[in-house]
mmCIF file of C-alpha atoms and ligand atoms in Angstrom:
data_model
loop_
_atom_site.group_PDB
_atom_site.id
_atom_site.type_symbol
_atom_site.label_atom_id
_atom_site.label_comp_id
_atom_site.label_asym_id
_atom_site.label_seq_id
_atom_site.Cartn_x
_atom_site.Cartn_y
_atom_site.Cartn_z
ATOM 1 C CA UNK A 51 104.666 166.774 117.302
ATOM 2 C CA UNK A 52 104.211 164.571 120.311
ATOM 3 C CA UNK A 53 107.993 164.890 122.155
ATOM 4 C CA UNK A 54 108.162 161.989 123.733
ATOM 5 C CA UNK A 55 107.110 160.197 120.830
ATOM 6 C CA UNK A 56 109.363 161.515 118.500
ATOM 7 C CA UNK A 57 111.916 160.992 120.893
ATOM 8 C CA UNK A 58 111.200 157.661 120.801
ATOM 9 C CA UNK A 59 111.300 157.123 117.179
ATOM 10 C CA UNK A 60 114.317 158.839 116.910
ATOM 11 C CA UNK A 61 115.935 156.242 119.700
ATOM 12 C CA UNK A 62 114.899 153.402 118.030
ATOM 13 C CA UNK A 63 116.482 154.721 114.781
ATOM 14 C CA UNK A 64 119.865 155.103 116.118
ATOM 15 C CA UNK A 65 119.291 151.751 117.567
ATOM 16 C CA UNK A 66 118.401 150.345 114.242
ATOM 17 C CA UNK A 67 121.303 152.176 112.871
ATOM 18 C CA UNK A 68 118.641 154.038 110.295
ATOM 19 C CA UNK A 69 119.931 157.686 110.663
ATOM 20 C CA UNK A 70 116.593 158.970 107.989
ATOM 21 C CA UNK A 71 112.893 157.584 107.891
ATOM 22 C CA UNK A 72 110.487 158.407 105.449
ATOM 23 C CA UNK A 73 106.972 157.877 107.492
ATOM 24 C CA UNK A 74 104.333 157.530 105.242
ATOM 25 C CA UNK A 75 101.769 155.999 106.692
ATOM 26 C CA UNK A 76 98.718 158.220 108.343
ATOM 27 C CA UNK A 77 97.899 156.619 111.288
ATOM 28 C CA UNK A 78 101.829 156.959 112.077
ATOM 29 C CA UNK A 79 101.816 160.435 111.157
ATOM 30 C CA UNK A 80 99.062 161.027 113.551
ATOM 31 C CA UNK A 81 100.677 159.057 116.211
ATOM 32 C CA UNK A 82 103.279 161.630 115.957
ATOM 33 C CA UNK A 83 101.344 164.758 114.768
ATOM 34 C CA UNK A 84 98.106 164.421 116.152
ATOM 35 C CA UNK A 85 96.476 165.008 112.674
ATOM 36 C CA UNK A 86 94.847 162.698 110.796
ATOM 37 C CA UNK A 87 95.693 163.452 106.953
ATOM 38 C CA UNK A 88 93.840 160.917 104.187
ATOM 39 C CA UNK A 89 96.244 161.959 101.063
ATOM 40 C CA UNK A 90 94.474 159.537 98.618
ATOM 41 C CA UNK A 91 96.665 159.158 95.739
ATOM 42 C CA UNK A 92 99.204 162.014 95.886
ATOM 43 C CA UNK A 93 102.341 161.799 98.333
ATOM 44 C CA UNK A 94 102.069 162.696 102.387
ATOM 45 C CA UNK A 95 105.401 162.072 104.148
ATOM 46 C CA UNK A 96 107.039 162.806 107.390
ATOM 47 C CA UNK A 97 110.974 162.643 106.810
ATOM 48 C CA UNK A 98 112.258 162.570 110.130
ATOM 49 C CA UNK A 99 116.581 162.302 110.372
ATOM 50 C CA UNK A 100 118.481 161.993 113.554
ATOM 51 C CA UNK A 101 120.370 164.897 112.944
ATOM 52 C CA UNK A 102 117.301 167.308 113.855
ATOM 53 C CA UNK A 103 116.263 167.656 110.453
ATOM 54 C CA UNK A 104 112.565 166.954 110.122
ATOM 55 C CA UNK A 105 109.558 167.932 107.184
ATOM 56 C CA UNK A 106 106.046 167.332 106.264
ATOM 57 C CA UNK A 107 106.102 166.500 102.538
ATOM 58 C CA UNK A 108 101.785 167.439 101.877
ATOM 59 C CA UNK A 109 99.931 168.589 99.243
ATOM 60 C CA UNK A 110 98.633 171.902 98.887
ATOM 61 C CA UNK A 111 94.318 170.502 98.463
ATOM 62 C CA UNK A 112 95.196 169.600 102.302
ATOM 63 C CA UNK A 113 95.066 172.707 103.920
ATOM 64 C CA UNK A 114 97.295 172.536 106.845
ATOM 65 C CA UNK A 115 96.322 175.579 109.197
ATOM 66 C CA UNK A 116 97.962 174.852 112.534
ATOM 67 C CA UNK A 117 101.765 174.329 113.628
ATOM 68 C CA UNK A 118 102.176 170.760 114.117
ATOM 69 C CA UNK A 119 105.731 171.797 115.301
ATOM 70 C CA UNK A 120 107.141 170.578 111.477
ATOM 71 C CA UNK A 121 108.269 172.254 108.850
ATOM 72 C CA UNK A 122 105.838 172.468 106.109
ATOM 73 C CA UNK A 123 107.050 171.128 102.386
ATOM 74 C CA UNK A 124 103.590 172.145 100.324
ATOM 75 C CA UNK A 125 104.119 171.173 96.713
ATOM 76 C CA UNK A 126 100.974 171.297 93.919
ATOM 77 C CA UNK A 127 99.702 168.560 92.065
ATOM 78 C CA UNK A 128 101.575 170.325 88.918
ATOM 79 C CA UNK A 129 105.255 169.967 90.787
ATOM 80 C CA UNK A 130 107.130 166.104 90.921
ATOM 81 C CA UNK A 131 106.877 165.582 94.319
ATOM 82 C CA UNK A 132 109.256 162.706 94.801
ATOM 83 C CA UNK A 133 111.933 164.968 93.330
ATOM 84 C CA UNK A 134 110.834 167.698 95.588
ATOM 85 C CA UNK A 135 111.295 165.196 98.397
ATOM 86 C CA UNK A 136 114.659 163.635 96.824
ATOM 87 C CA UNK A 137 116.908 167.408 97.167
ATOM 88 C CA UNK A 138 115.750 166.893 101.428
ATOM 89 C CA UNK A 139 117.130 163.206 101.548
ATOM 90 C CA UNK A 140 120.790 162.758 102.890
ATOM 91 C CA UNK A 141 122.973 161.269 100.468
ATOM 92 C CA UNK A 142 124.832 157.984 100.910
ATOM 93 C CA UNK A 143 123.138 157.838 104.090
ATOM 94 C CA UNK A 144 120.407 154.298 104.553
ATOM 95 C CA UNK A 145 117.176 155.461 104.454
ATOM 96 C CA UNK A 146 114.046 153.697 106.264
ATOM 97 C CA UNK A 147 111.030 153.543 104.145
ATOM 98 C CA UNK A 148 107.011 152.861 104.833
ATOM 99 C CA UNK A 149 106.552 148.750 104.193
ATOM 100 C CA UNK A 150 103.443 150.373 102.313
ATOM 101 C CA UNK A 151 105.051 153.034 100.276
ATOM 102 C CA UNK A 152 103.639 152.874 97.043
ATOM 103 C CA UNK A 153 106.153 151.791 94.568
ATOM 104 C CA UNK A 154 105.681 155.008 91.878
ATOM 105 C CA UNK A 155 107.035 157.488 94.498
ATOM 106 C CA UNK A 156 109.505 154.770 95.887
ATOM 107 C CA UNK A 157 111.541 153.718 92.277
ATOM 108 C CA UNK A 158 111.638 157.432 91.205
ATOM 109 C CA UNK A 159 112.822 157.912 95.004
ATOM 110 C CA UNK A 160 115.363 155.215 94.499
ATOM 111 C CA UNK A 161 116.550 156.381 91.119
ATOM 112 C CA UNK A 162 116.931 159.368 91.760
ATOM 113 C CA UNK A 163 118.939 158.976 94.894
ATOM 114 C CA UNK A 164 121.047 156.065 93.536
ATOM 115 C CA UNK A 165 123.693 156.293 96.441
ATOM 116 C CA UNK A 166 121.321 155.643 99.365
ATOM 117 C CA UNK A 167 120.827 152.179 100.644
ATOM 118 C CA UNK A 168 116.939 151.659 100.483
ATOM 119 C CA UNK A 169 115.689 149.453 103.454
ATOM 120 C CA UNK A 170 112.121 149.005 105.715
ATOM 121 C CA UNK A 171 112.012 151.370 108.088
ATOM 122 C CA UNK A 172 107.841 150.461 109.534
ATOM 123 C CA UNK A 173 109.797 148.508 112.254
ATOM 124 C CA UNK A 174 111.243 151.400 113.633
ATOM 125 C CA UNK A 175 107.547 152.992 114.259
ATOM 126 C CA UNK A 176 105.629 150.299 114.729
ATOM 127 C CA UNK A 177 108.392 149.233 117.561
ATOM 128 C CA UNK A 178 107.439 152.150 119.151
ATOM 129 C CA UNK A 179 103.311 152.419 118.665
ATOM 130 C CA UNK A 180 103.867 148.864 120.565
ATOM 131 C CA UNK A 181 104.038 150.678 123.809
ATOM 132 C CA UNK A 182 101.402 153.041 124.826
ATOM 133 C CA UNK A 183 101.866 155.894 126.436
ATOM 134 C CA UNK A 184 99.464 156.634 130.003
ATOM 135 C CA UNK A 185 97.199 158.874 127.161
ATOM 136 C CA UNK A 186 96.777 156.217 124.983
ATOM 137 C CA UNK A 187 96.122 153.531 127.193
ATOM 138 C CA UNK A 188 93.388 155.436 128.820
ATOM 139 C CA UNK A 189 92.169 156.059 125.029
ATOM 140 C CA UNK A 190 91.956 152.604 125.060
ATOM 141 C CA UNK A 191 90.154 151.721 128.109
ATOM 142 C CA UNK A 192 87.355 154.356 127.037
ATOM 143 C CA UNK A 193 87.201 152.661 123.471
ATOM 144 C CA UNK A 194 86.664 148.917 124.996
ATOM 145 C CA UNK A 195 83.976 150.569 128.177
ATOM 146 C CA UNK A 196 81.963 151.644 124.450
ATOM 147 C CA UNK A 197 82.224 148.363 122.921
ATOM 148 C CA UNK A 198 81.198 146.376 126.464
ATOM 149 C CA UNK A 199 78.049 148.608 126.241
ATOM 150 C CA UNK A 200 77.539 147.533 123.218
ATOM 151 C CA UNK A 201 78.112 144.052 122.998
ATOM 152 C CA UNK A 202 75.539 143.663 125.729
ATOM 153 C CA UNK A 203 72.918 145.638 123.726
ATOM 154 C CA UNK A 204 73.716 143.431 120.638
ATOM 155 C CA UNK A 205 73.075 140.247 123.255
ATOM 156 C CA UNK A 206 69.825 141.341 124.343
ATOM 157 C CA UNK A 207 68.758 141.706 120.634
ATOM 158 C CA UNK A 208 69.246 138.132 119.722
ATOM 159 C CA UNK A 209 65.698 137.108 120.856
ATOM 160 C CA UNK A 210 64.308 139.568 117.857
ATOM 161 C CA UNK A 211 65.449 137.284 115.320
ATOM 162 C CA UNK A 212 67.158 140.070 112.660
ATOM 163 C CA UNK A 213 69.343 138.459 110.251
ATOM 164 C CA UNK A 214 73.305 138.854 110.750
ATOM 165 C CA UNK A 215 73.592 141.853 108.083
ATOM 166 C CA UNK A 216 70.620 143.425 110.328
ATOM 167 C CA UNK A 217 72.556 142.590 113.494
ATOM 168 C CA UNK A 218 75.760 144.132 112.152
ATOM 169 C CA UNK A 219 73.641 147.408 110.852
ATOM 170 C CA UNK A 220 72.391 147.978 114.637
ATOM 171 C CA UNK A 221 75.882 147.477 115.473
ATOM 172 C CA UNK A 222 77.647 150.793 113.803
ATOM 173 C CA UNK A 223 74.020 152.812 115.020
ATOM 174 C CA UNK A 224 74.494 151.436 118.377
ATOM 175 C CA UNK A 225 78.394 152.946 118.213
ATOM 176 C CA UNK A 226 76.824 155.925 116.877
ATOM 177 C CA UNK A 227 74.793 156.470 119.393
ATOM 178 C CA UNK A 228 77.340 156.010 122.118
ATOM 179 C CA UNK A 229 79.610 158.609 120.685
ATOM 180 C CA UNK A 230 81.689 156.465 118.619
ATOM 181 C CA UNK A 231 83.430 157.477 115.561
ATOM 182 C CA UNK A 232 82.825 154.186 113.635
ATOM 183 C CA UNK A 233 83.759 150.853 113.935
ATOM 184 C CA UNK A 234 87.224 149.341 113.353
ATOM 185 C CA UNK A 235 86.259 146.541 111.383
ATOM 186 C CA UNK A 236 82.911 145.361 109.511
ATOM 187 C CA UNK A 237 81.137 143.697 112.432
ATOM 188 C CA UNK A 238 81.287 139.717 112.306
ATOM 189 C CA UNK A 239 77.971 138.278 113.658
ATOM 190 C CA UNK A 240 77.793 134.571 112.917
ATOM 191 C CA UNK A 241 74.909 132.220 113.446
ATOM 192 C CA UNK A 242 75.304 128.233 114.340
ATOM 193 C CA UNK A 243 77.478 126.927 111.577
ATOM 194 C CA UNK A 244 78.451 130.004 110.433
ATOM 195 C CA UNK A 245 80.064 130.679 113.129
ATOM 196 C CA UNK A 246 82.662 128.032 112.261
ATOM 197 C CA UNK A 247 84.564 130.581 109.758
ATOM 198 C CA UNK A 248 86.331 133.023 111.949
ATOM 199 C CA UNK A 249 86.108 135.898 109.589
ATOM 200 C CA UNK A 250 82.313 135.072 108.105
ATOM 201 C CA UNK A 251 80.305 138.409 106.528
ATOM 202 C CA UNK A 252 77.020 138.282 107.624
ATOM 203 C CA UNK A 253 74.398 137.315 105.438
ATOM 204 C CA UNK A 254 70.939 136.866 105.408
ATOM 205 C CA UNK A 255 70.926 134.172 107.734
ATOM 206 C CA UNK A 256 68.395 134.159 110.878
ATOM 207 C CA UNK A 257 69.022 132.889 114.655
ATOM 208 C CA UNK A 258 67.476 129.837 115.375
ATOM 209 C CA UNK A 259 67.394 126.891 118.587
ATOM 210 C CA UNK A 260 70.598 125.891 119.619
ATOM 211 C CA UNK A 261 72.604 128.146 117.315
ATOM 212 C CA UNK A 262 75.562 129.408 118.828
ATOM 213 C CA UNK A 263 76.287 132.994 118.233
ATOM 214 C CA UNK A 264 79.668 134.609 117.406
ATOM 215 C CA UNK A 265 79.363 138.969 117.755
ATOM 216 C CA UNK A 266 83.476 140.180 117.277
ATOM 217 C CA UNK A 267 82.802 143.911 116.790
ATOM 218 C CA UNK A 268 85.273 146.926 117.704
ATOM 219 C CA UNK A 269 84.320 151.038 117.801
ATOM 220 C CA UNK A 270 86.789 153.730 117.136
ATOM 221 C CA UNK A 271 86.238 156.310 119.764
ATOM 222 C CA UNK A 272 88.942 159.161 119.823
ATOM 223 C CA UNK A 273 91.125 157.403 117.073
ATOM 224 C CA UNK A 274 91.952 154.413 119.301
ATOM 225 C CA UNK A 275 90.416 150.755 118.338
ATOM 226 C CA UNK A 276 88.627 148.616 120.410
ATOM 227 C CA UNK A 277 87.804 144.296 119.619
ATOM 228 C CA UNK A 278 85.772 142.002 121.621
ATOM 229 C CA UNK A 279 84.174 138.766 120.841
ATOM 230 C CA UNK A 280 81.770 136.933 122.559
ATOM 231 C CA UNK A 281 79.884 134.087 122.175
ATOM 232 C CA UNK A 282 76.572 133.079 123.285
ATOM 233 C CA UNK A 283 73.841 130.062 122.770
ATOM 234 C CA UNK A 284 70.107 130.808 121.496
ATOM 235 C CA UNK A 285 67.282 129.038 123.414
ATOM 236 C CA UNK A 286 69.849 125.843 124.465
ATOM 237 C CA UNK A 287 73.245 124.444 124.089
ATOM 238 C CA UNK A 288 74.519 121.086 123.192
ATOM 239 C CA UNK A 289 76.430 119.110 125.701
ATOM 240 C CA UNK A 290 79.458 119.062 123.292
ATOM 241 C CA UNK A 291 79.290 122.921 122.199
ATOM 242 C CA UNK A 292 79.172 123.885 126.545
ATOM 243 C CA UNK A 293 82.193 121.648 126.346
ATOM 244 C CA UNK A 294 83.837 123.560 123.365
ATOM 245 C CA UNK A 295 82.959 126.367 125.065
ATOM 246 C CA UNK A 296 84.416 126.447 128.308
ATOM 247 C CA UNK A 297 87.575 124.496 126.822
ATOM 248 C CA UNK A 298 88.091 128.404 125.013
ATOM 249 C CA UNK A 299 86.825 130.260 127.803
ATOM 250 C CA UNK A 300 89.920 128.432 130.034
ATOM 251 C CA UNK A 301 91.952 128.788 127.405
ATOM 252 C CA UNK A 302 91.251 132.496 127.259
ATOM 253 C CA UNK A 303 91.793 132.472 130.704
ATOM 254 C CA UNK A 304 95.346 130.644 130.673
ATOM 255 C CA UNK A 305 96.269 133.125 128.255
ATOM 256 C CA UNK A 306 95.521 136.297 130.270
ATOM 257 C CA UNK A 307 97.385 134.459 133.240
ATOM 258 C CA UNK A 308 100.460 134.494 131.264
ATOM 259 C CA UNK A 309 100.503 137.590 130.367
ATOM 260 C CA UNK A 310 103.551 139.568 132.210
ATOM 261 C CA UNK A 311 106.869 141.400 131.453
ATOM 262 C CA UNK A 312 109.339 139.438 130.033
ATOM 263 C CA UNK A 313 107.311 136.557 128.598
ATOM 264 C CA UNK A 314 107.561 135.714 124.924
ATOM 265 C CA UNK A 315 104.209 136.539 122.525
ATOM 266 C CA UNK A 316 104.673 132.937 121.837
ATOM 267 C CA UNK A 317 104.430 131.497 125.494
ATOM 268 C CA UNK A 318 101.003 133.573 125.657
ATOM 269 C CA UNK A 319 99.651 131.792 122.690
ATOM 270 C CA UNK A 320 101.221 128.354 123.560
ATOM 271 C CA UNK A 321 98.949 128.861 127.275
ATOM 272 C CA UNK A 322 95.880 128.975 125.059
ATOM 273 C CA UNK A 323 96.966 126.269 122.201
ATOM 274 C CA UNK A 324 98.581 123.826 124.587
ATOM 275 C CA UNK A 325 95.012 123.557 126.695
ATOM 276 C CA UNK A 326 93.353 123.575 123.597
ATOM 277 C CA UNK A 327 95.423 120.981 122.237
ATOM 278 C CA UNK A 328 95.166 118.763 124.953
ATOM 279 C CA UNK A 329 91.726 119.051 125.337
ATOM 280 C CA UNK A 330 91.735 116.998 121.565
ATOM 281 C CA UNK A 331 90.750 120.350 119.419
ATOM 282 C CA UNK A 332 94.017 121.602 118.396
ATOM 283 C CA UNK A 333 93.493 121.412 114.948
ATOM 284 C CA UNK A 334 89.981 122.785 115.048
ATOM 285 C CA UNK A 335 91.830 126.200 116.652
ATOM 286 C CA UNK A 336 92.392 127.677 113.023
ATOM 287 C CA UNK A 337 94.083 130.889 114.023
ATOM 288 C CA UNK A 338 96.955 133.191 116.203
ATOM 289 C CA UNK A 339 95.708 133.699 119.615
ATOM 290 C CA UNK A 340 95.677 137.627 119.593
ATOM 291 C CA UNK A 341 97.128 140.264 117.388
ATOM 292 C CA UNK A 342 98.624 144.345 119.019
ATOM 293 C CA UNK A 343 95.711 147.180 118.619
ATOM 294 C CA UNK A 344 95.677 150.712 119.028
ATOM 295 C CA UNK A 345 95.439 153.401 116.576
ATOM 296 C CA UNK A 346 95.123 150.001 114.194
ATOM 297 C CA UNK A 347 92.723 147.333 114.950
ATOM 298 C CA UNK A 348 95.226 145.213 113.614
ATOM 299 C CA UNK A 349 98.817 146.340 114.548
ATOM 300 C CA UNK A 350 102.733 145.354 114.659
ATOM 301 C CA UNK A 351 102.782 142.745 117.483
ATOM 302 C CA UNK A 352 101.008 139.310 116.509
ATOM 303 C CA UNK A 353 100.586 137.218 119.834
ATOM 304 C CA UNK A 354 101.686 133.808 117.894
ATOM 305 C CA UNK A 355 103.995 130.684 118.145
ATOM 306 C CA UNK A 356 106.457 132.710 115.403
ATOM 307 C CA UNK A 357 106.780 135.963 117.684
ATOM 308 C CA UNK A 358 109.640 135.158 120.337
ATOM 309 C CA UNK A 359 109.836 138.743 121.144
ATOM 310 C CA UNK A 360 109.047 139.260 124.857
ATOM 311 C CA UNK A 361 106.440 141.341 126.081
ATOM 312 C CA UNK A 362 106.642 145.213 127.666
ATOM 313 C CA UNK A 363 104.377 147.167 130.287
ATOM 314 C CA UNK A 364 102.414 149.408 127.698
ATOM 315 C CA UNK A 365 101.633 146.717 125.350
ATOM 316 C CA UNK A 366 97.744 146.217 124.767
ATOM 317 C CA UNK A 367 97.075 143.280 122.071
ATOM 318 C CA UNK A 368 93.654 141.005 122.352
ATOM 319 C CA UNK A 369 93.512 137.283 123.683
ATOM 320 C CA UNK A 370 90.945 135.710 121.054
ATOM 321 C CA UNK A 371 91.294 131.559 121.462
ATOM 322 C CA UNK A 372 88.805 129.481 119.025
ATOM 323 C CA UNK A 373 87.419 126.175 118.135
ATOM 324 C CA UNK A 374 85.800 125.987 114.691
ATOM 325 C CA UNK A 375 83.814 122.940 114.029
ATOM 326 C CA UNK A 376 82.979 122.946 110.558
ATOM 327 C CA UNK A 377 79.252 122.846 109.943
ATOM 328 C CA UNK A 378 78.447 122.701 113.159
ATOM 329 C CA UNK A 379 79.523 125.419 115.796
ATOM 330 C CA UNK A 380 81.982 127.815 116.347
ATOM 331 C CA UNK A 381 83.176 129.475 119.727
ATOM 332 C CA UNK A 382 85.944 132.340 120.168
ATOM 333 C CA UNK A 383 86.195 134.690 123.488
ATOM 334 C CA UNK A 384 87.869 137.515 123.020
ATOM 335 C CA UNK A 385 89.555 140.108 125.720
ATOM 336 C CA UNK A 386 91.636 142.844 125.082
ATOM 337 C CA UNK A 387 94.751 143.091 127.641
ATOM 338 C CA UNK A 388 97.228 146.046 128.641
ATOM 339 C CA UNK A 389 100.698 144.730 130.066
ATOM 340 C CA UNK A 390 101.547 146.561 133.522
ATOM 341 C CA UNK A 391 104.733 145.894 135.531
ATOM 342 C CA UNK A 392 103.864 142.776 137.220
ATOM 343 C CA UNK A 393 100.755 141.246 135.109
ATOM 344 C CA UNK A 394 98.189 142.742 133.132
ATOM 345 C CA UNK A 395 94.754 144.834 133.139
ATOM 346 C CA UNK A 396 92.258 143.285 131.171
ATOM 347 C CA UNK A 397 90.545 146.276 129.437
ATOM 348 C CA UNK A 398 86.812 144.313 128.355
ATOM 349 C CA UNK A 399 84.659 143.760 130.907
ATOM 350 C CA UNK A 400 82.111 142.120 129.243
ATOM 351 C CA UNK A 401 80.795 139.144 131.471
ATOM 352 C CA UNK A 402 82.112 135.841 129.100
ATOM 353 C CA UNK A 403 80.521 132.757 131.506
ATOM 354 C CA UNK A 404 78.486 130.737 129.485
ATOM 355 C CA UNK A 405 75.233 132.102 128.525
ATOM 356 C CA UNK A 406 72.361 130.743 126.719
ATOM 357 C CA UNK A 407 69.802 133.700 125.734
ATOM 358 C CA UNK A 408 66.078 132.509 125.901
HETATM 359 MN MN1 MN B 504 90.564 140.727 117.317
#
């Protein structure tokens, strides 16, 4: 178990005034444990409680060699596990619970431990994976160095003329390649009018004069997630889509500007939306400006007009402003940022002027 993690955890539960936490969740539990354990359908769960007492609940077909400073529960796939679990959980005591728990261990759970008071405990965690640690922001910065390499090797393929399900093929052998475990989301690589749905799959669709060309790809490199988009023009660009695009690329900019300790998730996205707003696209910018990442590609932390939560040094979430016009074009820039004590560090370095690729 990472100390100062677990330390943290624990904090934030006496804060919350949750003295027990069921963890379920195994990119948690390897936040904490440094194991990653996939338990399918049967039950994996760290019960941590503030009085000391902590347990891995796991099933014996994981074979758990090494002391990940927790005591071991093993139970079979012949034994109730949830019951096995129940005799460990302090009576009368509220209990924090995974928002994805699966609800057959969670009613037994609840039945059979009538007396506790049942409530989400993710927010307790996820709190905590907010900040990153010096380990896991350097993680981080290795992770987004990968997917800059890459997103320039994806550029310079454009002129070939693959299709987008090509495009996004060459992506994960390109990660490969580069050491990469995988990548943290199917790659999006949109041509022209395409590009005007933010989350389009790729199809069969080819490149062709004056498209506009959306890549948002991440890697996983050493469990931590990297996300960058960028968009370029084939052959030429239209007066109005250069216009579109630097109206995102400032907006990107404003964003990053704002970013500092102290200022509100929403104020960050307001920068962007405000300047896109004014510019006369509001409504075409479909979308929240930038979401947390980290073990996740997608974590706790949305960078929104509903998060008023103010932001901390250790936070890293992405700065992704768009303008989608349908059937035409769309544009989105995308930057990953780490909050430091006076500002931030922008972690892509992927060049983002306007480009047109001949
Ligand atoms: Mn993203």
């Amino acid at each position: 178990m990472n100390k100062e993690r677990l330390n943290n955890v624990l904090k934030e539960m006496e804060k919350q005034d949750i003295p027990q936490l069921i963890i379920s969740d195994p990119a948690s539990i390897f936040y904490l444990t440094g194991k990653w354990i996939h338990p399918g359908e049967r039950m994996l769960v760290l019960y941590l409680n503030i009085n000391g007492d902590r347990k891995l609940f796991i099933n014996e077909l994981f074979p758990l060699y090494e002391d990940l400073g927790v005591e071991k529960i093993i139970y079979n796939d012949t034994q109730d596990s949830v019951e096995l679990l129940a005799k460990h959980v302090e009576a009368g005591k509220p209990l924090g619970v995974d928002k994805n728990w699966p609800a057959r261990f969670l009613l037994r759970l609840m039945e059979l431990k009538s007396n506790c008071k049942f409530v989400i405990g993710s927010n307790i965690i996820d709190r905590v994976r907010m900040r990153k640690d010096a380990t896991e922001i350097e993680l981080m910065r290795q992770s987004s160095k990968i997917n800059d390499i890459a997103v320039g090797k994806i550029i310079e393929l454009i002129p070939q003329k693959y299709t987008e399900k090509k495009m996004s093929k060459i992506v994960m052998e390109i990660y490969e390649e580069l050491g990469a475990e995988g990548c943290s989301f199917d790659p999006i690589i949109a041509y022209g009018a395409n590009a005007a749905d933010p989350h389009h799959s790729p199809g069969n669709f080819t490149v062709k004069e004056g498209d506009c060309v959306i890549i948002d790809i991440g890697c996983i490199k050493d469990s931590y997630c990297s996300d960058i988009t960028r968009t370029v023009f084939y052959k030429k660009v239209s007066d109005e889509a250069a216009k579109i695009y630097n109206i995102v690329l400032e907006a990107n900019k404003r964003a990053i500007d704002a970013v500092k300790p102290g200022v509100r998730f929403c104020d960050i996205d307001a920068a962007a939306r405000k300047y896109i707003e004014n510019a006369g696209y509001g409504k075409y910018f479909t979308h929240r400006t930038g979401h947390s990442i980290g073990i996740e590609v997608h974590e706790f932390g949305d960078v929104s007009a509903a998060n008023t939560e103010r932001v901390q040094p250790g936070m890293i979430f992405s700065i992704e402003p768009g303008i989608y016009i349908p059937g035409s074009v769309g544009v989105r820039i995308e930057d990953l940022v780490v909050v430091t004590e006076d500002g931030c560090e922008v972690l892509t370095g992927y060049d983002k002027n306007l480009t047109v690729i001949e």
